[in-house]
C-alpha atoms as a printed R data frame, in Angstrom:
    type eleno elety resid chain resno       x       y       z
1   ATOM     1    CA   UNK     A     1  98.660  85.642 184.010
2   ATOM     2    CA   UNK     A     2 102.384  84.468 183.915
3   ATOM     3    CA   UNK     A     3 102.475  85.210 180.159
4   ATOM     4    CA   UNK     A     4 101.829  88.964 181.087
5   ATOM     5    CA   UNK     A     5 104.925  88.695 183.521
6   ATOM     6    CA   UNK     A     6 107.674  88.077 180.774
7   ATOM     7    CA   UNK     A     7 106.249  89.645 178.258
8   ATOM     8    CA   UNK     A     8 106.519  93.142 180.067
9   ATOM     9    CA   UNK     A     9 109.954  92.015 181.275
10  ATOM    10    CA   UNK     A    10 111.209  91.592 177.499
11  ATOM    11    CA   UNK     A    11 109.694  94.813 176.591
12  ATOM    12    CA   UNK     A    12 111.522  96.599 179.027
13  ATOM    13    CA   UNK     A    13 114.757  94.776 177.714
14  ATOM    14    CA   UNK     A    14 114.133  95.546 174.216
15  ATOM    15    CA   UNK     A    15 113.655  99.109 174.963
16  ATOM    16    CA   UNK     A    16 116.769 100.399 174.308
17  ATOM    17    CA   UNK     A    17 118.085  98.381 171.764
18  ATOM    18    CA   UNK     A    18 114.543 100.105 170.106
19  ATOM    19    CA   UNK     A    19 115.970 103.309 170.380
20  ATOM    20    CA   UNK     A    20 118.871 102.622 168.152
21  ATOM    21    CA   UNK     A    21 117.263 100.959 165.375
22  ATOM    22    CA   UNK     A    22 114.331 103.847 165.549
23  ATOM    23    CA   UNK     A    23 115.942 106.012 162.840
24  ATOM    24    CA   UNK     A    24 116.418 103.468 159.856
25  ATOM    25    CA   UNK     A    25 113.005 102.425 160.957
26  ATOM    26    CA   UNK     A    26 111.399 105.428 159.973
27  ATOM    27    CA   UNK     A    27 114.145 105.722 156.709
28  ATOM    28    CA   UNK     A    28 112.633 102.338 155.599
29  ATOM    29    CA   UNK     A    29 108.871 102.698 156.085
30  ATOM    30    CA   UNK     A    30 109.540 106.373 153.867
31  ATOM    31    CA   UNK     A    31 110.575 104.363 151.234
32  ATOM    32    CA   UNK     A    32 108.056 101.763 151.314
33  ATOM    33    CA   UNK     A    33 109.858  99.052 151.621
34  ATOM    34    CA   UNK     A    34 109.842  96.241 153.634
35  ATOM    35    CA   UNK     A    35 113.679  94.363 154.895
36  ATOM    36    CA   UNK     A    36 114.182  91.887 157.180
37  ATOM    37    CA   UNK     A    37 114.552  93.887 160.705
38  ATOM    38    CA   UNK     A    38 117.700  92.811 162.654
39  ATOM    39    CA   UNK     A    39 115.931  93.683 166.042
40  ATOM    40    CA   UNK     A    40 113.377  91.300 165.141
41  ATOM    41    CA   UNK     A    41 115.760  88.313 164.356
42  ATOM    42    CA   UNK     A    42 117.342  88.671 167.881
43  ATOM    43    CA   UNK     A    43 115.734  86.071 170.414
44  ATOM    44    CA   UNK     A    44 114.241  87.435 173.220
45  ATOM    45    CA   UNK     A    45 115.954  87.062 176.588
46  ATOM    46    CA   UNK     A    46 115.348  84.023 178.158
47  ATOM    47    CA   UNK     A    47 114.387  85.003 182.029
48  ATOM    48    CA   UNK     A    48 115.449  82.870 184.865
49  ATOM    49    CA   UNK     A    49 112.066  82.917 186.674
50  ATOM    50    CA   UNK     A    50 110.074  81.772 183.270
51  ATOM    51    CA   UNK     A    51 112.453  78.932 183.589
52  ATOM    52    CA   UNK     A    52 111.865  78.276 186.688
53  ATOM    53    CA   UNK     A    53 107.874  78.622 186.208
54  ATOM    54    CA   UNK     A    54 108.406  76.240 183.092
55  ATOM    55    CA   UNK     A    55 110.090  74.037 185.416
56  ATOM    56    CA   UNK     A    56 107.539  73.975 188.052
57  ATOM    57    CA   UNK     A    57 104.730  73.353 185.208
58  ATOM    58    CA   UNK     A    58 106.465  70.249 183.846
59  ATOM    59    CA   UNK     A    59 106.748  68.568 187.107
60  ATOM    60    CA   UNK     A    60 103.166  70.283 187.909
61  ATOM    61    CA   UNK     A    61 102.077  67.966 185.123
62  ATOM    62    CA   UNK     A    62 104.052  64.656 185.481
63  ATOM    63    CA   UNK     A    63 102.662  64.459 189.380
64  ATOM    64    CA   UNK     A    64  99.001  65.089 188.448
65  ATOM    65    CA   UNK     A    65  99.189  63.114 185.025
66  ATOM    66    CA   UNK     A    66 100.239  60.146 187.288
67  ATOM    67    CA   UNK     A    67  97.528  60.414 190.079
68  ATOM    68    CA   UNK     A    68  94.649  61.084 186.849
69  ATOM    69    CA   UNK     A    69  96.184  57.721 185.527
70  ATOM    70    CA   UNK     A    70  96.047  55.333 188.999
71  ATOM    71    CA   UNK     A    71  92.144  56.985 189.622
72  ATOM    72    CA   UNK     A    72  91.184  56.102 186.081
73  ATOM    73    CA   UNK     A    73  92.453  52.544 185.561
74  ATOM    74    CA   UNK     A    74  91.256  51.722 189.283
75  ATOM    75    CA   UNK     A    75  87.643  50.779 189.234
76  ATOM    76    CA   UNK     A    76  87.591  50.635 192.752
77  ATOM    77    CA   UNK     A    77  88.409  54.049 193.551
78  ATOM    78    CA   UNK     A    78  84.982  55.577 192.635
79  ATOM    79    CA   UNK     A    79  83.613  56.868 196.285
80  ATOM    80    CA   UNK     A    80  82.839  60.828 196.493
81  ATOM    81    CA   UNK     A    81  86.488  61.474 198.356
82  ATOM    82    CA   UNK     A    82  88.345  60.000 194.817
83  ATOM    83    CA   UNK     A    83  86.112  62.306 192.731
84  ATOM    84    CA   UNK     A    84  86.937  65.192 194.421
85  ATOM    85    CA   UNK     A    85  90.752  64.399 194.308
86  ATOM    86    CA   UNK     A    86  90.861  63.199 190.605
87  ATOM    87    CA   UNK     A    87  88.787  66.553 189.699
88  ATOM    88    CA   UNK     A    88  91.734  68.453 191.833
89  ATOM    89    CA   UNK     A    89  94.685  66.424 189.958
90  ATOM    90    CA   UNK     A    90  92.699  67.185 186.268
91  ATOM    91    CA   UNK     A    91  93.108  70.908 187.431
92  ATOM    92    CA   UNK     A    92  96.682  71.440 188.840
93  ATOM    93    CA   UNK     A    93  97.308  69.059 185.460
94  ATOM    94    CA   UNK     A    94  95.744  71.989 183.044
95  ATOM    95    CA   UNK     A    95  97.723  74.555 185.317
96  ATOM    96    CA   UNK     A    96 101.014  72.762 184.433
97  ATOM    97    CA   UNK     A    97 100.145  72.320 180.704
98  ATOM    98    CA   UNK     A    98  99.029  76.198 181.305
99  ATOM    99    CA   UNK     A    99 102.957  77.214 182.865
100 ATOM   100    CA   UNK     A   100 104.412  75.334 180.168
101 ATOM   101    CA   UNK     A   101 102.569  76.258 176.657
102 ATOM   102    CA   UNK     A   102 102.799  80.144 178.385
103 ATOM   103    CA   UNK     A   103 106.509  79.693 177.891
104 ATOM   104    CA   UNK     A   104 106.129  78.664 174.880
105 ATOM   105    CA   UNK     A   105 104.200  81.239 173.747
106 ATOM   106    CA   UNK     A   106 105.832  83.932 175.360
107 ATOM   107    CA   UNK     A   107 109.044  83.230 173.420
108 ATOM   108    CA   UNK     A   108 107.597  81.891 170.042
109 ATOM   109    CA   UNK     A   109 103.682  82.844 169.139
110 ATOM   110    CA   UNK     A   110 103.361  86.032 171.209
111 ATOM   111    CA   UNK     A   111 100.317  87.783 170.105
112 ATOM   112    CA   UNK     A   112  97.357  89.263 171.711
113 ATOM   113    CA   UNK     A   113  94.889  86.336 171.032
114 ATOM   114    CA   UNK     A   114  97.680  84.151 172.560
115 ATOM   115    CA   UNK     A   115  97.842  85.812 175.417
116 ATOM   116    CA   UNK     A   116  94.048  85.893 176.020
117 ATOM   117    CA   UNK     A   117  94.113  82.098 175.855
118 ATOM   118    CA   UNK     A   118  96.898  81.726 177.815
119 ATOM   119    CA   UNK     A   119  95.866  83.648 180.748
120 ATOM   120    CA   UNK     A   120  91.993  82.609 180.714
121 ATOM   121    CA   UNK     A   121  93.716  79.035 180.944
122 ATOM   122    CA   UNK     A   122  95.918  79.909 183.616
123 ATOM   123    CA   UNK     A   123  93.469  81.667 185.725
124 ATOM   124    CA   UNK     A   124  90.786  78.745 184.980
125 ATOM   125    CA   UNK     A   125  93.180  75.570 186.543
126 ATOM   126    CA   UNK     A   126  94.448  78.003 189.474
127 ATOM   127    CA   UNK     A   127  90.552  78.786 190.429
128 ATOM   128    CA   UNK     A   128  89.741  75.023 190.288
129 ATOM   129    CA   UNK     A   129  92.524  73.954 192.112
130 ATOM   130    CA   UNK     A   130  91.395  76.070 195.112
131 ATOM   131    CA   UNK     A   131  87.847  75.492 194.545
132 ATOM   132    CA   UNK     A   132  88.252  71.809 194.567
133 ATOM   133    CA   UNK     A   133  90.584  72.032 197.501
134 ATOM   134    CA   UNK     A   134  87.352  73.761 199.349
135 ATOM   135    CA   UNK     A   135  85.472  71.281 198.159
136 ATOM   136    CA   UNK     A   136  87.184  68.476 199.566
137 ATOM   137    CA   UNK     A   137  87.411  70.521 202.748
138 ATOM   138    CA   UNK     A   138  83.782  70.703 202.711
139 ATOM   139    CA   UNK     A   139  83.482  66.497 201.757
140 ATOM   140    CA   UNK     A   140  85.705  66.270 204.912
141 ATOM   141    CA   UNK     A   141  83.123  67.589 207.131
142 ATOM   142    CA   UNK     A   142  80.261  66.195 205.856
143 ATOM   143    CA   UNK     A   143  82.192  62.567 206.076
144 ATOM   144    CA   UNK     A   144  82.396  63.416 210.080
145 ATOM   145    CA   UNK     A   145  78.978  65.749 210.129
146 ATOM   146    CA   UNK     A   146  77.051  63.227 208.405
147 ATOM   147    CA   UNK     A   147  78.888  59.782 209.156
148 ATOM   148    CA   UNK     A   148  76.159  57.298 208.932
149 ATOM   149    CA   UNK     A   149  74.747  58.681 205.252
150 ATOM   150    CA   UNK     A   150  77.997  59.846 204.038
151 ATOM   151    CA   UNK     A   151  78.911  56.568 201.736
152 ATOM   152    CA   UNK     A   152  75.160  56.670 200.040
153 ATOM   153    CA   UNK     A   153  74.476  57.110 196.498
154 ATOM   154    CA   UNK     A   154  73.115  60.351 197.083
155 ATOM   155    CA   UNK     A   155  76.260  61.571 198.870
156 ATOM   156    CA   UNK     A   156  77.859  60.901 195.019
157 ATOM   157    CA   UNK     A   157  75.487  62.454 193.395
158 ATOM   158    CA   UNK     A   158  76.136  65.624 195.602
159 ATOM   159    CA   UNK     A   159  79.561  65.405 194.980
160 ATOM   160    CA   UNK     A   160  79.646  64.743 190.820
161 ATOM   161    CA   UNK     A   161  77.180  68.904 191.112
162 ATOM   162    CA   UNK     A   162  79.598  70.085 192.976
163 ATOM   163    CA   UNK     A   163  82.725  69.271 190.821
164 ATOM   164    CA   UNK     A   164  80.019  70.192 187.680
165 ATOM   165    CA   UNK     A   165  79.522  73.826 189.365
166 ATOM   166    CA   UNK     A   166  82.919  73.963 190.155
167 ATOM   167    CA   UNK     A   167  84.330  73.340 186.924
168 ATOM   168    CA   UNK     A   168  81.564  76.021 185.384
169 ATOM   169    CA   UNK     A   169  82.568  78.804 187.360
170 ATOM   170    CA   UNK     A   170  85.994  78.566 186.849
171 ATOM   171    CA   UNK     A   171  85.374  77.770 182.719
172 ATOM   172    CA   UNK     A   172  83.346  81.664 182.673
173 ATOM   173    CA   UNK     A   173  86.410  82.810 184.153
174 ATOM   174    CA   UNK     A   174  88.769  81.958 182.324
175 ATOM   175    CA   UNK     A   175  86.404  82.968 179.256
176 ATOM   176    CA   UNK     A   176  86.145  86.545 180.794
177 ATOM   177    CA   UNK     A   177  89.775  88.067 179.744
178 ATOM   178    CA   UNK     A   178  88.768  86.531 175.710
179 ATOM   179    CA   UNK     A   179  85.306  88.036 175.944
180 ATOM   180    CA   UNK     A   180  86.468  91.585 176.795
181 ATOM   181    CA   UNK     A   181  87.367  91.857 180.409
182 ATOM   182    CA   UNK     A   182  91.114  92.649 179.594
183 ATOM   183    CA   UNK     A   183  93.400  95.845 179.389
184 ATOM   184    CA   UNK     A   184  95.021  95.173 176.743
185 ATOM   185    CA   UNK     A   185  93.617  98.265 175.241
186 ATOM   186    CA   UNK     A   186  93.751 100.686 178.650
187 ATOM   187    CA   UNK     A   187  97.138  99.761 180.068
188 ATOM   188    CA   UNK     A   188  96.056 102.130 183.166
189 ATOM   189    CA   UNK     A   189  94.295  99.705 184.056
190 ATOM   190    CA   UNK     A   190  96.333  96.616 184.571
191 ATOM   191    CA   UNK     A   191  96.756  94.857 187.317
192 ATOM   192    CA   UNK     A   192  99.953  92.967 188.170
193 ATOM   193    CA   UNK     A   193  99.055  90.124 185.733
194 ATOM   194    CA   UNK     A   194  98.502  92.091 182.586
195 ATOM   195    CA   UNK     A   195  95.791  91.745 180.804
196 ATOM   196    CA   UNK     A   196  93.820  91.035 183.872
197 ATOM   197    CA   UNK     A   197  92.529  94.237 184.995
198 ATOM   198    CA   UNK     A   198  93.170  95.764 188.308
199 ATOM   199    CA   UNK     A   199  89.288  95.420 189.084
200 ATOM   200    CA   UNK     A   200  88.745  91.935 188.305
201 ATOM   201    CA   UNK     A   201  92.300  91.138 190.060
202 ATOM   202    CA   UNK     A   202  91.306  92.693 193.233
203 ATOM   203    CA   UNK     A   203  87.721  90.794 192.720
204 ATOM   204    CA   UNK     A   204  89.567  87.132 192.344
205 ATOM   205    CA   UNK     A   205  92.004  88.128 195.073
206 ATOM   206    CA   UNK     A   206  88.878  89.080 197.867
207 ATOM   207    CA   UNK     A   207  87.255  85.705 196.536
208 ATOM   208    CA   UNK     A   208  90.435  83.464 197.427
209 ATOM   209    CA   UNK     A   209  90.201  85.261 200.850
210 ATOM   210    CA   UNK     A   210  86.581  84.690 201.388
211 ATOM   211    CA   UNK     A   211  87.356  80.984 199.878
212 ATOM   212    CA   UNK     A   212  90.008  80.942 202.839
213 ATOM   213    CA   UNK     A   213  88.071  82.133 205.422
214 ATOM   214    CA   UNK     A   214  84.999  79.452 204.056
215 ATOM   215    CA   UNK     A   215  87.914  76.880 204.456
216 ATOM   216    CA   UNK     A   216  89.454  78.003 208.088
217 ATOM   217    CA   UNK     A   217  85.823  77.896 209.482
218 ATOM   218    CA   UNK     A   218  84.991  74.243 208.324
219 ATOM   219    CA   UNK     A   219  87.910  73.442 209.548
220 ATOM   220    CA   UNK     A   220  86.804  74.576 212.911
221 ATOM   221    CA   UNK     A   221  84.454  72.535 213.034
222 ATOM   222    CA   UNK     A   222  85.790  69.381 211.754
223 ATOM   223    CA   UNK     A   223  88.329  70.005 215.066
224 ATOM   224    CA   UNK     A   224  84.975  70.339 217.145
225 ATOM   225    CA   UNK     A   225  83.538  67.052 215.735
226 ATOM   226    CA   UNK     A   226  86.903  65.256 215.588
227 ATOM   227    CA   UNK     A   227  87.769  65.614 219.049
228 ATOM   228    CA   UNK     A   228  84.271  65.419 220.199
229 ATOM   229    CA   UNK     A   229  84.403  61.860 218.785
230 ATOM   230    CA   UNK     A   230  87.511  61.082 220.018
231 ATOM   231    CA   UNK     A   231  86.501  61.712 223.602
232 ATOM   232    CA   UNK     A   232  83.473  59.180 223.533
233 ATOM   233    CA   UNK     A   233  85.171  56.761 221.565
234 ATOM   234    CA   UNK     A   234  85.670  53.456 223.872
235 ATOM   235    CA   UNK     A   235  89.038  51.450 224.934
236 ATOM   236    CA   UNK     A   236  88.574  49.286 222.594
237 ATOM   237    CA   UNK     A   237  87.802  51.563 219.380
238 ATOM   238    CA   UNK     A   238  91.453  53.316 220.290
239 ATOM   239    CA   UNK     A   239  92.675  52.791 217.241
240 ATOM   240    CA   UNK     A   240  89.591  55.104 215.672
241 ATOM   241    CA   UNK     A   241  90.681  58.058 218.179
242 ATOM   242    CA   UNK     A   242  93.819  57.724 217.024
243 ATOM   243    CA   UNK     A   243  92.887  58.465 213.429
244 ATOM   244    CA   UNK     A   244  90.680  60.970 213.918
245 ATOM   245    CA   UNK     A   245  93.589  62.992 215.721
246 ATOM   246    CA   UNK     A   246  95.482  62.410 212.635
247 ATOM   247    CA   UNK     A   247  93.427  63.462 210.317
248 ATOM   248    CA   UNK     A   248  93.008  67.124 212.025
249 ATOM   249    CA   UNK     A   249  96.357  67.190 212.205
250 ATOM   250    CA   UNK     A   250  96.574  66.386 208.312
251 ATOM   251    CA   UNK     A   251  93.983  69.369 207.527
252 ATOM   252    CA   UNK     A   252  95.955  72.003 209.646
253 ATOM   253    CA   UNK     A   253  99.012  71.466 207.467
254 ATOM   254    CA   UNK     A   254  96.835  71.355 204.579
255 ATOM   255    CA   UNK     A   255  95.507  75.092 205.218
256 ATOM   256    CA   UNK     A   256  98.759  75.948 206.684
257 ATOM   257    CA   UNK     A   257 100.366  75.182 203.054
258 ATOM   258    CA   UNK     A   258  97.673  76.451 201.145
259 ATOM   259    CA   UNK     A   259  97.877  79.877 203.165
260 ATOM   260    CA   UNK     A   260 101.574  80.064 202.862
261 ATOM   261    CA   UNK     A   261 101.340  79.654 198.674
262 ATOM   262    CA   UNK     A   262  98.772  81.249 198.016
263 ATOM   263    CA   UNK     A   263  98.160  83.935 200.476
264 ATOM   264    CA   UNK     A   264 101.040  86.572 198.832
265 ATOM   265    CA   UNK     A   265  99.980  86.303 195.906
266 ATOM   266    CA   UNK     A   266  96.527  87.456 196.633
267 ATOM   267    CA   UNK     A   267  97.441  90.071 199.133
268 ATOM   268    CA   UNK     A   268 100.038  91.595 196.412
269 ATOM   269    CA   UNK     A   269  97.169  91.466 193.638
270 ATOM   270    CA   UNK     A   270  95.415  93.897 195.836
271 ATOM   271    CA   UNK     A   271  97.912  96.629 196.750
272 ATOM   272    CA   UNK     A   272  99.668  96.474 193.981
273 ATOM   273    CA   UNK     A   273  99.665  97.148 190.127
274 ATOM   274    CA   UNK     A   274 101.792  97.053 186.564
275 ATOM   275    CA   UNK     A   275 103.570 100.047 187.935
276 ATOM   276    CA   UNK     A   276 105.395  97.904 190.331
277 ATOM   277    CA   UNK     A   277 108.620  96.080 189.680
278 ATOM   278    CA   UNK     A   278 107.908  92.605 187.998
279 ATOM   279    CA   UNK     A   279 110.692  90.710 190.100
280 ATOM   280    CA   UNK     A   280 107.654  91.662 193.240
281 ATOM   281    CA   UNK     A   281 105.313  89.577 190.620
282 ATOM   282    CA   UNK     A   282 107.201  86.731 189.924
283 ATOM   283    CA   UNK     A   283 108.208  86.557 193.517
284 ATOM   284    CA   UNK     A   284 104.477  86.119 194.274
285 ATOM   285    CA   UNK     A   285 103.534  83.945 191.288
286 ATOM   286    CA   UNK     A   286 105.871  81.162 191.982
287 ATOM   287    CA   UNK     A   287 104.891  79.966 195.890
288 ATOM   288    CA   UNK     A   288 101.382  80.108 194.039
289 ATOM   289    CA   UNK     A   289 101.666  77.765 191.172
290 ATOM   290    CA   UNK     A   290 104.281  75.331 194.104
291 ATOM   291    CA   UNK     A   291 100.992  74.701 195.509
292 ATOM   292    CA   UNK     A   292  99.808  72.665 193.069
293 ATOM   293    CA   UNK     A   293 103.096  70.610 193.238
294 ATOM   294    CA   UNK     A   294 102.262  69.876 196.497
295 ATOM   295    CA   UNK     A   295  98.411  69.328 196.108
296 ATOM   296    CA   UNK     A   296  99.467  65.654 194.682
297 ATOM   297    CA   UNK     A   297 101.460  64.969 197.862
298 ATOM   298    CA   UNK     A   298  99.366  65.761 200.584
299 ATOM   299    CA   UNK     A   299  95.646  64.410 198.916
300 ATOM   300    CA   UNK     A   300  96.942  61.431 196.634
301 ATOM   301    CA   UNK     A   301 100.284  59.922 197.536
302 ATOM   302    CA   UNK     A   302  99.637  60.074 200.842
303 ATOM   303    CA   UNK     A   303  96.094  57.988 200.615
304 ATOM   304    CA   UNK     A   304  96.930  54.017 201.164
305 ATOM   305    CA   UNK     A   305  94.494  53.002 198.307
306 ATOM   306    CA   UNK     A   306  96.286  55.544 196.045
307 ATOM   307    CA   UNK     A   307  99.527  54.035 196.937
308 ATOM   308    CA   UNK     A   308  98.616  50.389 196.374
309 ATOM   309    CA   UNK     A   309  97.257  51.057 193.250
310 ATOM   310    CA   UNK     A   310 100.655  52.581 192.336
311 ATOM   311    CA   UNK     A   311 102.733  49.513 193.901
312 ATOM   312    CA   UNK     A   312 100.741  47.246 191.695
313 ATOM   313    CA   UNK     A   313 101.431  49.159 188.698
314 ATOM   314    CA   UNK     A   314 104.883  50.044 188.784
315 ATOM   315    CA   UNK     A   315 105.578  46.115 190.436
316 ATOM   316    CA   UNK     A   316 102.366  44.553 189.759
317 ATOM   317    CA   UNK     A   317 102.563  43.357 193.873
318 ATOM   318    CA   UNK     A   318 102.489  45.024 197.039
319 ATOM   319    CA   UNK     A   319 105.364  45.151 199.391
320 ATOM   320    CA   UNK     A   320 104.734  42.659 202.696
321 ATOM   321    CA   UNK     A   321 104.997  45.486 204.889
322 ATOM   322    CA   UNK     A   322 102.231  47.579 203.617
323 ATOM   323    CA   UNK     A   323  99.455  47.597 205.910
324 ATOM   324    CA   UNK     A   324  96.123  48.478 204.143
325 ATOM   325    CA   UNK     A   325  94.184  49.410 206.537
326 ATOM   326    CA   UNK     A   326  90.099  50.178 206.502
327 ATOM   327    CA   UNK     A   327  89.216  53.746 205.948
328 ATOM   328    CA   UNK     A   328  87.222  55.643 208.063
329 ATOM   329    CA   UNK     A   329  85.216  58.683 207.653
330 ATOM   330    CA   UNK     A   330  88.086  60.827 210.003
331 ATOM   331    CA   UNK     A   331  90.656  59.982 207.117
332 ATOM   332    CA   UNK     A   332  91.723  62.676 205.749
């Protein structure tokens, strides 16, 4: 997806230095031969926003690679709400490696196969990032809907099919653009991201909103639940109300963020195609791929067993003032 973005970009650059070189071109293939092209040996230009998507990628990577480490050297951070957030951290981690190695190829190996690879990556770790984000959604309701059965075994064994179905979806789509679903041979027929068609764009585009509108209704009815619970909680159980409060709170700035990264992106795939300026792209692409910076923050850093787990490895102790409290199925 992002590869497509600079790689139309450089083409348009290298245009009309093309035009000058066209002539002893031609002169040269007459006679057979076969010199060292100048135009070749020039680098391409380097452009600001592939930095700045390199950039994002890198820290994408460090956050995620960090939260992946803490989830697998902690034993005790197995229950169905870890799962779900160590299966979200593996994907925003492939979608940095994904941001980064498309820069790379993009300005060293840029051939079609690359390409293909690049963006069936790309559009792989972005469509498990927001499916795991809905799935955690979905874990938060059931952890209020179904309190009393939520921490069974079976509850884990629901979760480990979902991430399994999760991850299998998003692998056939990011097999599509290799098997064939690309228009790399109909340029027509690009969408913004080339080679992504403008069908299948428009088809992953309605499916975020759909995702979106899955989310915004769950979260409806957490709010129901939540403050239904909150009303008949006692005096003395305050401290439960309290945290149920919180944790709608939490999950409206969750879908608040989500919608603000992700939401131009998909509404631009749809009205728009590779006719359109590329700046409109990359203006699009970048809130995007900042959402899974921010995934780490909200679901992991923020979570007090996360954070002890990180005290005791960067310090090997916990500060005196860090209150550990137990969690309860409101927690977000």
């Amino acid at each position: 997806m992002i590869h497509s973005l600079a790689a139309a970009m450089s083409s348009q650059l290298q245009n009309t230095s093309s035009l000058s070189t066209v002539g002893t071109w031609n002169l040269l293939d007459v006679r057979n031969s076969s010199p060292v092209r100048t135009a070749e040996l020039r680098p391409l230009p380097v452009s600001p926003w592939d930095i700045a998507l390199c950039v994002t990628g890198t820290l994408i990577s460090c956050e995620n690679a960090i939260v992946i480490a803490i989830l697998f050297y902690t034993p005790t951070l197995r229950a169905p709400m870890f799962i779900l957030i160590g299966s979200l951290a593996f994907a925003d981690l492939l979608a940095g490696l994904g941001l980064i190695l498309n820069f790379v190829f993009i300005y060293m190996l840029n051939t079609e196969f690359v390409t293909l690879i690049s963006v069936g990556l790309l559009i792989a770790a972005f469509s498990a990032s927001v499916l795991n984000i809905l799935a955690i959604t979905v874990d938060r309701y059931l952890s209020l809907y179904n309190a009393l059965t939520y921490h069974t075994e079976r509850m884990v064994t629901f979760t480990y099919v979902m991430v399994v179905l999760i991850w299998l979806v998003c692998i056939i789509l990011g097999l599509l653009p290799v098997l064939g679903w690309n228009c790399l041979r109909d340029e027509a027929s690009c969408s913004i991201c080339r080679p992504v068609t403008k069908n299948n764009a428009v088809v992953l585009a309605v499916t975020f909103l759909l995702v979106f509108a899955l989310m915004m209704q769950l979260y409806l009815q957490i709010c129901k639940i939540a403050f239904r619970h909150a009303q008949q909680i006692a005096v003395q159980h305050q401290f439960m109300a309290i945290s149920t409060t919180k944790g709608v709170s939490t999950l409206s700035v969750i879908l608040c963020t989500f919608a603000a990264c992700w939401m131009p992106f998909a509404m631009y795939s749809i009205v728009a195609d590779s006719s359109y300026p590329m700046i409109y792209t990359y203006a699009t692409v970048l809130p995007a791929t900042c959402n899974s910076v921010i995934n780490p923050i909200i679901y992991a850093y923020r979570n007090p067993d996360i954070q002890k787990s990180l005290w005791l490895a960067c310090c090997g102790c916990v500060p005196s003032n860090f209150s550990l409290r137990p969690r309860t199925s409101s927690d977000v």
